PDB file of C-alpha atoms in Angstrom:
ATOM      1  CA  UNK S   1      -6.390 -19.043  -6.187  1.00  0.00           C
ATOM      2  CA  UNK S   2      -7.259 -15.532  -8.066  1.00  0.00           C
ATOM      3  CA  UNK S   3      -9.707 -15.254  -5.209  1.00  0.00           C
ATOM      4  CA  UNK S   4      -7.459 -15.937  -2.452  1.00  0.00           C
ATOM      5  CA  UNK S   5      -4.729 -13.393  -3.684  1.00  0.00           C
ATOM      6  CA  UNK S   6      -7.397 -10.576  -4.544  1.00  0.00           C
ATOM      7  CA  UNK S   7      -8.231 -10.852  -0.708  1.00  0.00           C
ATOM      8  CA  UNK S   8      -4.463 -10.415   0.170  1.00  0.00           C
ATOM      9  CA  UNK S   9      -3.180  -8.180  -2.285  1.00  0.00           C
ATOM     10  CA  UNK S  10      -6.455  -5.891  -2.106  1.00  0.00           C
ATOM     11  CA  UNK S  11      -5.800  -5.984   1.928  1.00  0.00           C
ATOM     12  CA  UNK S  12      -2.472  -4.476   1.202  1.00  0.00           C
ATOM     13  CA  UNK S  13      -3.684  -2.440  -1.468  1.00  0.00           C
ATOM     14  CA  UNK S  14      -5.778  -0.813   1.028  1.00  0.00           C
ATOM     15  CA  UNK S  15      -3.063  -0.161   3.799  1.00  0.00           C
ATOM     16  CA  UNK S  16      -1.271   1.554   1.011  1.00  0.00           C
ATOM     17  CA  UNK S  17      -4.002   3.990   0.473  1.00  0.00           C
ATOM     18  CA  UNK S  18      -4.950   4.382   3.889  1.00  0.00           C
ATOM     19  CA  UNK S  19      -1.374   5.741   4.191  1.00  0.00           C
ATOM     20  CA  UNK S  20      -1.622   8.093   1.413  1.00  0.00           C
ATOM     21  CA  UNK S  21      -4.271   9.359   2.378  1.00  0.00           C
ATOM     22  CA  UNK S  22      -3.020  10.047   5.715  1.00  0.00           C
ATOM     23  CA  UNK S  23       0.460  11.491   4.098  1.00  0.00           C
ATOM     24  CA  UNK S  24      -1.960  14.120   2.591  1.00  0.00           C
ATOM     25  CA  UNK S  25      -3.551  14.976   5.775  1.00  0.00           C
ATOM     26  CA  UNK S  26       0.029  15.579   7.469  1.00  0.00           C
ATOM     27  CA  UNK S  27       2.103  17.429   4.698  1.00  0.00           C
ATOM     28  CA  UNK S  28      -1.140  20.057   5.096  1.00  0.00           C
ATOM     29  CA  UNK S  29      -0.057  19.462   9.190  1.00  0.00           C
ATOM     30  CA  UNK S  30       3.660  20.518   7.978  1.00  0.00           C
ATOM     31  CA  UNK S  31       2.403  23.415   6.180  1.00  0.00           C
ATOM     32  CA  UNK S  32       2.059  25.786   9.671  1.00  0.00           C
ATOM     33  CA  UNK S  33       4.421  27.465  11.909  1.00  0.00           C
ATOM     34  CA  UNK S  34       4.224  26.329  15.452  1.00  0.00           C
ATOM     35  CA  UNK S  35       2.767  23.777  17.350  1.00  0.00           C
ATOM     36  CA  UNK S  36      -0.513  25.296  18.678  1.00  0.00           C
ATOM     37  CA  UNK S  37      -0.952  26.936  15.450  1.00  0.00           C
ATOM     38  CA  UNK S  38      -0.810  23.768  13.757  1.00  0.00           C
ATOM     39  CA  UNK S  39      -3.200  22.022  16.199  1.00  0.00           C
ATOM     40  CA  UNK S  40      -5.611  25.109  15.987  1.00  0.00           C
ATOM     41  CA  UNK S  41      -5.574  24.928  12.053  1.00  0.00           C
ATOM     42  CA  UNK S  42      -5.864  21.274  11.916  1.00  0.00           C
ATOM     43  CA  UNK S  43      -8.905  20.961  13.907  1.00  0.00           C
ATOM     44  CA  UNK S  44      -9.888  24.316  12.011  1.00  0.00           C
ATOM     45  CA  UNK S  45      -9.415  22.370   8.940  1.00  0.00           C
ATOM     46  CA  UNK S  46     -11.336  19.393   9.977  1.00  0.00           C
ATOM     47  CA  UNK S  47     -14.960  21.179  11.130  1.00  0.00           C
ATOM     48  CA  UNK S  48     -14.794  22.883   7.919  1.00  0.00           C
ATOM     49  CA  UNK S  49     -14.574  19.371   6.251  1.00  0.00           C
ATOM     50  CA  UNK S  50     -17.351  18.319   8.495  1.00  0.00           C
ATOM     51  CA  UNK S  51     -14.767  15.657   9.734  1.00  0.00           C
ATOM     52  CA  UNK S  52     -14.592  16.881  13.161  1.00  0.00           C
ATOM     53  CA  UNK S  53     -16.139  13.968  14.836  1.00  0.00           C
ATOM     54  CA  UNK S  54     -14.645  11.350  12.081  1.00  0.00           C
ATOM     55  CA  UNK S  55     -10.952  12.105  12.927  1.00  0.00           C
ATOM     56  CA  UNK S  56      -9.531  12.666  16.257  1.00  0.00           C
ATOM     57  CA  UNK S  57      -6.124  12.525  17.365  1.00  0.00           C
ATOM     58  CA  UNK S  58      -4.408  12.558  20.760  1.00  0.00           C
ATOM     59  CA  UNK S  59      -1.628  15.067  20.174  1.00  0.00           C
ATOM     60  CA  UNK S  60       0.747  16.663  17.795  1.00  0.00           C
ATOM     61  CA  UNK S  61       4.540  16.736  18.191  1.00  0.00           C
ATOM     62  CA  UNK S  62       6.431  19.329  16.064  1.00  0.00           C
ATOM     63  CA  UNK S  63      10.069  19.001  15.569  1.00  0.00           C
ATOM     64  CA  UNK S  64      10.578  22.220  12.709  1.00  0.00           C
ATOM     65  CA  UNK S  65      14.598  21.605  12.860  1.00  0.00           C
ATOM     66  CA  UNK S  66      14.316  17.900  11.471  1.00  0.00           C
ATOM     67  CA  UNK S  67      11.556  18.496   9.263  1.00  0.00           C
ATOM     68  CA  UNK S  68       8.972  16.433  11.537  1.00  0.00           C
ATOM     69  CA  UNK S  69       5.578  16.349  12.287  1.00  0.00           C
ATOM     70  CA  UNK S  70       4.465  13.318  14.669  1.00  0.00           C
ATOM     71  CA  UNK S  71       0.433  12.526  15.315  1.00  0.00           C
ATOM     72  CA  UNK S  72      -0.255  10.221  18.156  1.00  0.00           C
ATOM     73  CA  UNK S  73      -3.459   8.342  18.791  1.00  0.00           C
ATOM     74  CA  UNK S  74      -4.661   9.077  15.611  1.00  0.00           C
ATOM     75  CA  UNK S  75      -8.667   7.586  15.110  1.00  0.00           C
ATOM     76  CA  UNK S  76     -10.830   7.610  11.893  1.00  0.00           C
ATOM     77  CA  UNK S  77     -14.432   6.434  12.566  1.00  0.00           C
ATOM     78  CA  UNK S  78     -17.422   7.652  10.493  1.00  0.00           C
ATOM     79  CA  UNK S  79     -20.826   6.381  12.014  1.00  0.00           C
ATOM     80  CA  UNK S  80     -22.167   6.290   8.399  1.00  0.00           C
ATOM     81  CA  UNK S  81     -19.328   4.242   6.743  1.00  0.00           C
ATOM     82  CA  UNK S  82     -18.242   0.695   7.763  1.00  0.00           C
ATOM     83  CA  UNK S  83     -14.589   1.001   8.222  1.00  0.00           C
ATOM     84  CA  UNK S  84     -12.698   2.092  11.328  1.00  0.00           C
ATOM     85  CA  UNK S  85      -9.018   3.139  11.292  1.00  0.00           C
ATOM     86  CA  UNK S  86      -6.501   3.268  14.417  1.00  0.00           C
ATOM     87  CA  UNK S  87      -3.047   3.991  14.814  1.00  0.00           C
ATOM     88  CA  UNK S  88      -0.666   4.450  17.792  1.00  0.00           C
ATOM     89  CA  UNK S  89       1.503   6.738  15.837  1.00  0.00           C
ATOM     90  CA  UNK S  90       1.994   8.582  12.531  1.00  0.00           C
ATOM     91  CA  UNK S  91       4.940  10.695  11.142  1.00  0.00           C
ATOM     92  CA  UNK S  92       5.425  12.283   8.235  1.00  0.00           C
ATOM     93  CA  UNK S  93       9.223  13.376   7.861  1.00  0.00           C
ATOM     94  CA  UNK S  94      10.809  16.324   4.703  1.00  0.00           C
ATOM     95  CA  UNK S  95      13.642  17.931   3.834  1.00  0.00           C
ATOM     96  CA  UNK S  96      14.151  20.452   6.969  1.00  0.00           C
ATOM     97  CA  UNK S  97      14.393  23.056   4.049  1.00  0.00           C
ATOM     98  CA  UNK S  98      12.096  22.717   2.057  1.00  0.00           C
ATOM     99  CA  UNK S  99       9.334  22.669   5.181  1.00  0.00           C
ATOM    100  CA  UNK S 100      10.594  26.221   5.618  1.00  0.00           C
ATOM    101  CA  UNK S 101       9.641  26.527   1.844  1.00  0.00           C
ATOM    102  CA  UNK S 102       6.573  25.206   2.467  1.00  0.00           C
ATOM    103  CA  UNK S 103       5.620  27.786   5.247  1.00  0.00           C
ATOM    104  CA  UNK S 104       6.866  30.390   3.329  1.00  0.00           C
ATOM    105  CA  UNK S 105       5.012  29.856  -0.084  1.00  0.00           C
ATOM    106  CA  UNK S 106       2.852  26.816   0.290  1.00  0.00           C
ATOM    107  CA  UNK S 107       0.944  27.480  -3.237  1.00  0.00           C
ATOM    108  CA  UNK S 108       4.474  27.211  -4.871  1.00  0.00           C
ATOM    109  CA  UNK S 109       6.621  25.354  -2.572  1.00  0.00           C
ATOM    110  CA  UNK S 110       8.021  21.515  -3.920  1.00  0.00           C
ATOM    111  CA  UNK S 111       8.846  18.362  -1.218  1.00  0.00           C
ATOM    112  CA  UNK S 112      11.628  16.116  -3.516  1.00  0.00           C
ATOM    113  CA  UNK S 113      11.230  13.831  -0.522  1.00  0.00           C
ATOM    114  CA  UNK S 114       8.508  12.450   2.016  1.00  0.00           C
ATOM    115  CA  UNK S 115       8.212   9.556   4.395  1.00  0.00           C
ATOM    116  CA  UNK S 116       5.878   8.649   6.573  1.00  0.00           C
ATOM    117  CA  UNK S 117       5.774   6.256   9.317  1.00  0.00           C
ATOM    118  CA  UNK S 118       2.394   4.411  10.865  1.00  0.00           C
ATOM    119  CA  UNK S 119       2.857   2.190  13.858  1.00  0.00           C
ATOM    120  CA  UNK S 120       0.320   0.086  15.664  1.00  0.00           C
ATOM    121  CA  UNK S 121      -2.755   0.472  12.771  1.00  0.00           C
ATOM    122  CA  UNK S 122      -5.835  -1.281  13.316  1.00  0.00           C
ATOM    123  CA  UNK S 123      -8.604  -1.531  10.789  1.00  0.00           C
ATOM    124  CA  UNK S 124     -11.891  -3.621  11.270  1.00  0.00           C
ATOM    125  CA  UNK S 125     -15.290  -3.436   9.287  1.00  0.00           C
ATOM    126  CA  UNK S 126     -18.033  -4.346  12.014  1.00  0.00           C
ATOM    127  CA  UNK S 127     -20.500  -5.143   9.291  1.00  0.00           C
ATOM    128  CA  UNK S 128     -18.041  -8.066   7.751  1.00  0.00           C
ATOM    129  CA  UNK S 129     -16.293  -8.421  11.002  1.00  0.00           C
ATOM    130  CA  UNK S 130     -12.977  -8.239   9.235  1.00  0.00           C
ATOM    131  CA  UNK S 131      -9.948  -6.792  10.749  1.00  0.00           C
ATOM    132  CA  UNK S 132      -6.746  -5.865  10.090  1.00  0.00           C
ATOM    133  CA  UNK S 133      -3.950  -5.128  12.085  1.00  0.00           C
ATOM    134  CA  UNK S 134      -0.048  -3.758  11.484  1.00  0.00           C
ATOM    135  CA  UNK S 135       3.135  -3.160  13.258  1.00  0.00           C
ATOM    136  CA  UNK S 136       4.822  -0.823  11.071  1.00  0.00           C
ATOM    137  CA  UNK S 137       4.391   0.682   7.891  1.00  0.00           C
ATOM    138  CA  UNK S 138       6.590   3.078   5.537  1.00  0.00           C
ATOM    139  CA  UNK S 139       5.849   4.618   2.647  1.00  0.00           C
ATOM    140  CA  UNK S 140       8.707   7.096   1.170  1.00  0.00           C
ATOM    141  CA  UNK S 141       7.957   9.351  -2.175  1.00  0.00           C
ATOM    142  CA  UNK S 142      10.062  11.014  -4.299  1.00  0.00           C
ATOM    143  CA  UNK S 143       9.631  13.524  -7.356  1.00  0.00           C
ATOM    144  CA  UNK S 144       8.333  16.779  -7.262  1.00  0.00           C
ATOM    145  CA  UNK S 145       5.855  17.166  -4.528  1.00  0.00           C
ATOM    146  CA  UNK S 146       3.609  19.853  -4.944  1.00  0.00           C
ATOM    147  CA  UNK S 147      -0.073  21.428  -4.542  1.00  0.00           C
ATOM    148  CA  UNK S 148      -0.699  19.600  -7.930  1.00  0.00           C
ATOM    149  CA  UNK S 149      -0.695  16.381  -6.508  1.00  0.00           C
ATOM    150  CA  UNK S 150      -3.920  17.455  -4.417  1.00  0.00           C
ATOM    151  CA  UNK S 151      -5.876  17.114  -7.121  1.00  0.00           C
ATOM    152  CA  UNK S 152      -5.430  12.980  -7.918  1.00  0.00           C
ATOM    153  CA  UNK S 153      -4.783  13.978 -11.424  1.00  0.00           C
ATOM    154  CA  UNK S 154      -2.960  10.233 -12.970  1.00  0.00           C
ATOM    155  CA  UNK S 155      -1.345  11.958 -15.118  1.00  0.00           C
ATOM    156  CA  UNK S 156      -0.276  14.766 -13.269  1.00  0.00           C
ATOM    157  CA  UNK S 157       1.084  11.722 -10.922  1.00  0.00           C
ATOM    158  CA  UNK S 158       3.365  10.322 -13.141  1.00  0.00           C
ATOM    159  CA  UNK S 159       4.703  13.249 -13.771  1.00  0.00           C
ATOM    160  CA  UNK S 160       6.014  14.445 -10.641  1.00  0.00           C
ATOM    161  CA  UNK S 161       6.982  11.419  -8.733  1.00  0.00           C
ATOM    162  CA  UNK S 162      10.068   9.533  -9.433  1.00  0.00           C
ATOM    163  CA  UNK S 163       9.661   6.128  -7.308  1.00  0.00           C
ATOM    164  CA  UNK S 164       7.970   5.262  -4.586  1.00  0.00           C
ATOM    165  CA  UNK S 165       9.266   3.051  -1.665  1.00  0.00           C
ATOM    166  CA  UNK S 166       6.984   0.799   0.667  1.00  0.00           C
ATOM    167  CA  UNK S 167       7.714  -1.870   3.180  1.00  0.00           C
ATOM    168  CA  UNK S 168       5.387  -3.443   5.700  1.00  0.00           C
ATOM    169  CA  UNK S 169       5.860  -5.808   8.656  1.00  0.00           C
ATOM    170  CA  UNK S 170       3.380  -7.732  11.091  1.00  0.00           C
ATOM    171  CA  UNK S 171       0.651  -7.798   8.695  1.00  0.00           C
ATOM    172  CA  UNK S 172      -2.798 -10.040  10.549  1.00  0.00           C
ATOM    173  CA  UNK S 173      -5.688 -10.359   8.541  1.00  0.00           C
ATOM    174  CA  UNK S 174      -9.092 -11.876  10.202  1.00  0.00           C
ATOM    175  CA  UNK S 175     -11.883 -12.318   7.858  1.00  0.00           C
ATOM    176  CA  UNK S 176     -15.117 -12.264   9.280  1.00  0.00           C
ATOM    177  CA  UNK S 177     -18.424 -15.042   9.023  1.00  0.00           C
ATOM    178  CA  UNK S 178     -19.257 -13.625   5.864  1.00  0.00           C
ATOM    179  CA  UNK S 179     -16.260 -13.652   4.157  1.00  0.00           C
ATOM    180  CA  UNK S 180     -15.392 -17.092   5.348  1.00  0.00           C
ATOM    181  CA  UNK S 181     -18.717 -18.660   3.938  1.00  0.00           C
ATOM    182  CA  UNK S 182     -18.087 -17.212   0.576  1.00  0.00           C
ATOM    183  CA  UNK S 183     -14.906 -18.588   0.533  1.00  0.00           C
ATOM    184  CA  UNK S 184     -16.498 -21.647   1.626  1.00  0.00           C
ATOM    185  CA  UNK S 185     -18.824 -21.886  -1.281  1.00  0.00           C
ATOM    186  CA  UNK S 186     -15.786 -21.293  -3.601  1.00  0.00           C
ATOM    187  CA  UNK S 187     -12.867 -24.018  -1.732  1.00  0.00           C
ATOM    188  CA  UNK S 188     -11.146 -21.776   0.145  1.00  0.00           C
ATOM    189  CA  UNK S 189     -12.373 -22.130   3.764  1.00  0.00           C
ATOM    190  CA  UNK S 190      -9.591 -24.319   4.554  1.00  0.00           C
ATOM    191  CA  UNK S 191      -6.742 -22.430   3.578  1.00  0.00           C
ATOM    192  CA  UNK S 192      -8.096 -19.534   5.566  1.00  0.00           C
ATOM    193  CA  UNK S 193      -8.396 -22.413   8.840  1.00  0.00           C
ATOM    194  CA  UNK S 194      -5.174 -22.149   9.662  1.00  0.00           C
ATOM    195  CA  UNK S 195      -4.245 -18.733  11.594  1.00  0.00           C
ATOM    196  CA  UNK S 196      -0.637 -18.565   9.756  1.00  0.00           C
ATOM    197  CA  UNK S 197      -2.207 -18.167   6.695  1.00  0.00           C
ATOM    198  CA  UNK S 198      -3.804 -15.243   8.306  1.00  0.00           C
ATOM    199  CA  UNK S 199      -0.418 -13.284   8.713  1.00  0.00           C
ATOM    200  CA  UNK S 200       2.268 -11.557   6.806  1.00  0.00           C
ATOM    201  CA  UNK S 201       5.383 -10.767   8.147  1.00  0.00           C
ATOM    202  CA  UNK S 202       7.227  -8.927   5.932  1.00  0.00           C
ATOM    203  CA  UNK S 203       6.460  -6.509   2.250  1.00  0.00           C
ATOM    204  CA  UNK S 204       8.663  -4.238   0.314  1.00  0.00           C
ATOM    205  CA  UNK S 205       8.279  -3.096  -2.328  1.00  0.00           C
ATOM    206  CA  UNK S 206      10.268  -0.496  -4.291  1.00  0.00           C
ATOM    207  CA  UNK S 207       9.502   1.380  -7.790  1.00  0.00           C
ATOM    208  CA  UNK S 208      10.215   3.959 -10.496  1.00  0.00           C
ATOM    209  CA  UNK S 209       7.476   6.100 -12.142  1.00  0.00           C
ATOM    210  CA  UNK S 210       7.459   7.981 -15.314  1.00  0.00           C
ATOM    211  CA  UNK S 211       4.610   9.339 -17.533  1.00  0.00           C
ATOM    212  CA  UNK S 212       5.264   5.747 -19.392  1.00  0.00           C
ATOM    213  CA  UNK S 213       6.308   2.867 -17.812  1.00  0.00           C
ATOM    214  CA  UNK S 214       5.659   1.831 -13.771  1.00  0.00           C
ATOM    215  CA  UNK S 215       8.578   0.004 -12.960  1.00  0.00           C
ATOM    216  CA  UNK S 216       8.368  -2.597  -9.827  1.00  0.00           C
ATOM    217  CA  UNK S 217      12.398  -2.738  -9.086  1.00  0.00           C
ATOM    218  CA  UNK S 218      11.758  -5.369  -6.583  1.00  0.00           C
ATOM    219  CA  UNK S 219       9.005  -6.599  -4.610  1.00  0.00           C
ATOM    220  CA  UNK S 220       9.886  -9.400  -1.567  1.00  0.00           C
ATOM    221  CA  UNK S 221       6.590 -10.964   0.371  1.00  0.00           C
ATOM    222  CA  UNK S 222       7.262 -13.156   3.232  1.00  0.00           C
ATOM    223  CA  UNK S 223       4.214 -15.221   4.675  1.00  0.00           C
ATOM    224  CA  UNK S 224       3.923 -18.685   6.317  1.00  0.00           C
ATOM    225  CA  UNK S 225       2.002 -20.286   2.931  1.00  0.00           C
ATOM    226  CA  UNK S 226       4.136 -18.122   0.409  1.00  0.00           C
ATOM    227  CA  UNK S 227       7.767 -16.305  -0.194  1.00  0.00           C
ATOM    228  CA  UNK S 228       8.478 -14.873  -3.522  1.00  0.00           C
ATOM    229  CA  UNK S 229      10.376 -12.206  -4.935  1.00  0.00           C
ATOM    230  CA  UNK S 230      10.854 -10.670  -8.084  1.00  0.00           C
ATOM    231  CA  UNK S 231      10.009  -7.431 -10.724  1.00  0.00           C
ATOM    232  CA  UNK S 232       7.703  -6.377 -13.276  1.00  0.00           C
ATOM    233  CA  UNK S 233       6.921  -3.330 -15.441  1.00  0.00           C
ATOM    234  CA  UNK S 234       3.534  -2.105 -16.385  1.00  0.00           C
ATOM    235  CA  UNK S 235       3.278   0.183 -19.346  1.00  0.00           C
ATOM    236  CA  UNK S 236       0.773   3.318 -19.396  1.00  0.00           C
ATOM    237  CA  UNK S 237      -0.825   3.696 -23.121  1.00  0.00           C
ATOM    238  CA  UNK S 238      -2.236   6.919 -23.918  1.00  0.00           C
ATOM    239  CA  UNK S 239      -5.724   6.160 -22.646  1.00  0.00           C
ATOM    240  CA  UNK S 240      -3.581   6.390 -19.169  1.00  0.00           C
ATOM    241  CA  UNK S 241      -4.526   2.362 -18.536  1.00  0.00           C
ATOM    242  CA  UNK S 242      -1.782   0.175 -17.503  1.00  0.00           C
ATOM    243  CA  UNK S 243      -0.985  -2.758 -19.107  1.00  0.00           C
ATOM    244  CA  UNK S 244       1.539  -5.290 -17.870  1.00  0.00           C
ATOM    245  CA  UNK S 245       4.648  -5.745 -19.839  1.00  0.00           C
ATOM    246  CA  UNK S 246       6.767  -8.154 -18.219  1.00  0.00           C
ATOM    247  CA  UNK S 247       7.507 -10.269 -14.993  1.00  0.00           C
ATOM    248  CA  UNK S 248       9.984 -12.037 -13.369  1.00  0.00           C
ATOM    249  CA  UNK S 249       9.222 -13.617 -10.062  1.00  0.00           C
ATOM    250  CA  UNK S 250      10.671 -16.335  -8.032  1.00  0.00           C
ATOM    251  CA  UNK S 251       9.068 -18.572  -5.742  1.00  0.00           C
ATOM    252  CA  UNK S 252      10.681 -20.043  -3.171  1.00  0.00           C
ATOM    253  CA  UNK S 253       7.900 -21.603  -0.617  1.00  0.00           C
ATOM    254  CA  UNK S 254       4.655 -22.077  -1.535  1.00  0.00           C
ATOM    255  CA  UNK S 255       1.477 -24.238   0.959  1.00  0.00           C
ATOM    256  CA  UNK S 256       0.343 -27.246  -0.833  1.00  0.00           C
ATOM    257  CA  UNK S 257      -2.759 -25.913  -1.081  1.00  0.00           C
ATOM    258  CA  UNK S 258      -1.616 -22.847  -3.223  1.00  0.00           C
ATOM    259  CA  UNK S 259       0.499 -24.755  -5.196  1.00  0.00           C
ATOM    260  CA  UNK S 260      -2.410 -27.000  -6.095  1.00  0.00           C
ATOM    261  CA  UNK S 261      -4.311 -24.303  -7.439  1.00  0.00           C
ATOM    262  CA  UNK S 262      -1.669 -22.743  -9.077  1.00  0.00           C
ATOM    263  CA  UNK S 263      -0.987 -25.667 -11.202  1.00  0.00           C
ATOM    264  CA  UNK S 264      -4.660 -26.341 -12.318  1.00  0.00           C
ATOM    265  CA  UNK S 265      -4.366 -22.856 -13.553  1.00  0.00           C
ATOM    266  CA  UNK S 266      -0.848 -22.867 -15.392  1.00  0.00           C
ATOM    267  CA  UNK S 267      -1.935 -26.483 -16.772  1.00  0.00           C
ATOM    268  CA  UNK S 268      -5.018 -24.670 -18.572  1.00  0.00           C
ATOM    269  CA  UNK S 269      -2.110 -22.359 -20.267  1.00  0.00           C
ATOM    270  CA  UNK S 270       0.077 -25.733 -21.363  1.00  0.00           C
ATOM    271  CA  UNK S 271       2.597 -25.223 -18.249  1.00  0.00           C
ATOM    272  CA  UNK S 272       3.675 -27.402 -15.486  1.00  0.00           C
ATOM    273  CA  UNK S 273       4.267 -26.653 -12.182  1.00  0.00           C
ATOM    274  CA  UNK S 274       7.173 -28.808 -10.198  1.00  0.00           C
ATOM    275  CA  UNK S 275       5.024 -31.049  -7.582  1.00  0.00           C
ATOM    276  CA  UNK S 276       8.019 -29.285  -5.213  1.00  0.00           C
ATOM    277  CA  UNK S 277      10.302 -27.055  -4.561  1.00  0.00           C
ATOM    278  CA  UNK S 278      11.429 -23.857  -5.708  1.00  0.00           C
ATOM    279  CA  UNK S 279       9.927 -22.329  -9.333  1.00  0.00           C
ATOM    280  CA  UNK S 280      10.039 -19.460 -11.104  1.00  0.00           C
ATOM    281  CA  UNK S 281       7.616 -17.689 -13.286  1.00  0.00           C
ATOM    282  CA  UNK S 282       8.170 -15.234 -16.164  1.00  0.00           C
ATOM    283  CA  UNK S 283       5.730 -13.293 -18.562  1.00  0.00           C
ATOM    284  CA  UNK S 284       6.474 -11.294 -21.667  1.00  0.00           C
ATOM    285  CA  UNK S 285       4.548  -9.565 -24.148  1.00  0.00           C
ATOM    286  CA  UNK S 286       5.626 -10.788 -27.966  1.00  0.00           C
ATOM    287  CA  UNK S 287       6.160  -8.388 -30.587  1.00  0.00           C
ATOM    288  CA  UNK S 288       2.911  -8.673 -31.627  1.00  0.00           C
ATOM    289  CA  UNK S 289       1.184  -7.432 -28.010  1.00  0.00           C
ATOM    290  CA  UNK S 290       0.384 -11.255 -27.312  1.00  0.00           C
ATOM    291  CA  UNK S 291       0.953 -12.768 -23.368  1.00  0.00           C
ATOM    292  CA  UNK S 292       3.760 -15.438 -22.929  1.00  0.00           C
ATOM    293  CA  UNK S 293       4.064 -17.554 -19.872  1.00  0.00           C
ATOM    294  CA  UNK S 294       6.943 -19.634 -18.933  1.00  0.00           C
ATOM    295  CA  UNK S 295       7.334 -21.695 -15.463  1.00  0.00           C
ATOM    296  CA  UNK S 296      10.534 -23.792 -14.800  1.00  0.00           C
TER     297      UNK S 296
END
């Protein structure tokens, strides 16, 4: 089962960064005055970072009054690496003010508030022959956005942003030959069979963020072989790891096949798992910084 939901959760994991990445690439976008400027500095920006050829885009839509920059037919293919990235659409969307600020003084200039939209993203590896595919996708940030952040400083991070809001529908995964025969090898060929289990349709996810504590207000995932909802917190000790503090998660469907696996794990930890229905799962760390697991 741990192997199953790395593939799944580190899918996801990797939409979300995809998106941040791209978030980065179009508050730079918003930072420019009109429309052919922007294009001009953008593909300025993107021979300099020898990414001229790796990143193309079809056009850019400006809309300075709402605080709107729009990217359509945006492609990210690099010969050298394995993955390929397309998208139909991508908007990034501030504060009509403080985009004005940003003109103005980009060097000192602060967002409090960013989304961005991606519609129609397709990802494949051709060396795996894994893809990945995506309706819609939003990701919206708040804190104190800034040329700080530029830097991927963690701490720096969790210090400026406040929470952090993502959601996430359509989701198709297709794992390639050579994932499939590893999963083989381990059991896990025939969960993967059936195309449903291949799909998500829904994610969100929302959270708070301080310099201490990451704090998962609610998390919903919809799929035909699982639907669960619930919270957690994960601490940040001084060494800036995180270290999970508590969860609370409900489970309301769950494929046999999961729920299989998931008991022969909880039974190594004394639990049970009901043979149906419904369940929920909890975890707390004691006073003394030891795990405790509860099912019912």
């Amino acid at each position: 089962m741990a192997q199953k939901k790395g593939i799944i959760f580190g899918v996801v994991a990797a939409v979300v960064v995809l998106i941040a990445v791209v978030a980065v690439v179009g508050l730079t976008i918003v930072n420019n005055r009109a429309e052919t400027e922007m294009t001009r500095n953008v593909d300025e920006t993107l021979r300099a970072a020898g990414m001229a050829e790796t990143v193309t885009y079809d056009s850019i839509d400006v809309q300075s009054g709402r605080g709107t920059v729009r990217i359509e037919g945006l492609r990210m293919e690099d010969p050298s690496q394995p993955t390929r990235i397309r998208a139909d659409s991508v908007s990034l969307r501030i504060p009509p003010t403080e985009a004005l600020a940003l003109v103005r003084n980009p060097e000192s200039a602060e967002i409090s508030n960013a989304k961005l939209t991606v519609s129609g993203m397709e990802m494949d590896v051709p060396e795996t022959a894994m893809a990945l595919s995506m309706n819609t996708a939003n990701m919206e940030i708040s804190g104190r956005l800034s040329q700080e952040l530029a830097g991927g400083n963690p701490m720096v991070l969790l210090q400026q942003l406040d929470a952090i809001d993502f959601s996430a529908d359509g989701i198709a995964f297709e794992p390639g030959p050579a994932m499939l025969a590893q999963l083989q090898m381990q059991g896990g060929a025939t969960w993967l069979a059936d195309e449903d289990n291949r799909r998500i349709e829904e994610i969100n996810l929302a959270s708070t963020i301080s310099p201490e504590q990451i704090e998962i207000t609610n998390l919903d995932f919809t799929a035909p072989f699982l639907t669960a909802s619930g919270s957690s917190s994960i601490g940040i000790n001084q060494m800036m790891q995180p270290i999970p503090e508590a969860m609370d998660y409900r489970v309301e469907e769950i494929a046999p096949e999961l729920r299989q696996q998931f008991t022969m794990v909880a039974s190594m930890m004394g639990m049970t798992v009901p043979a149906e229905g419904p369940f929920s799962f909890t975890y707390r760390l004691d006073e003394t910084g030891n795990p405790e697991f509860t099912i019912e």
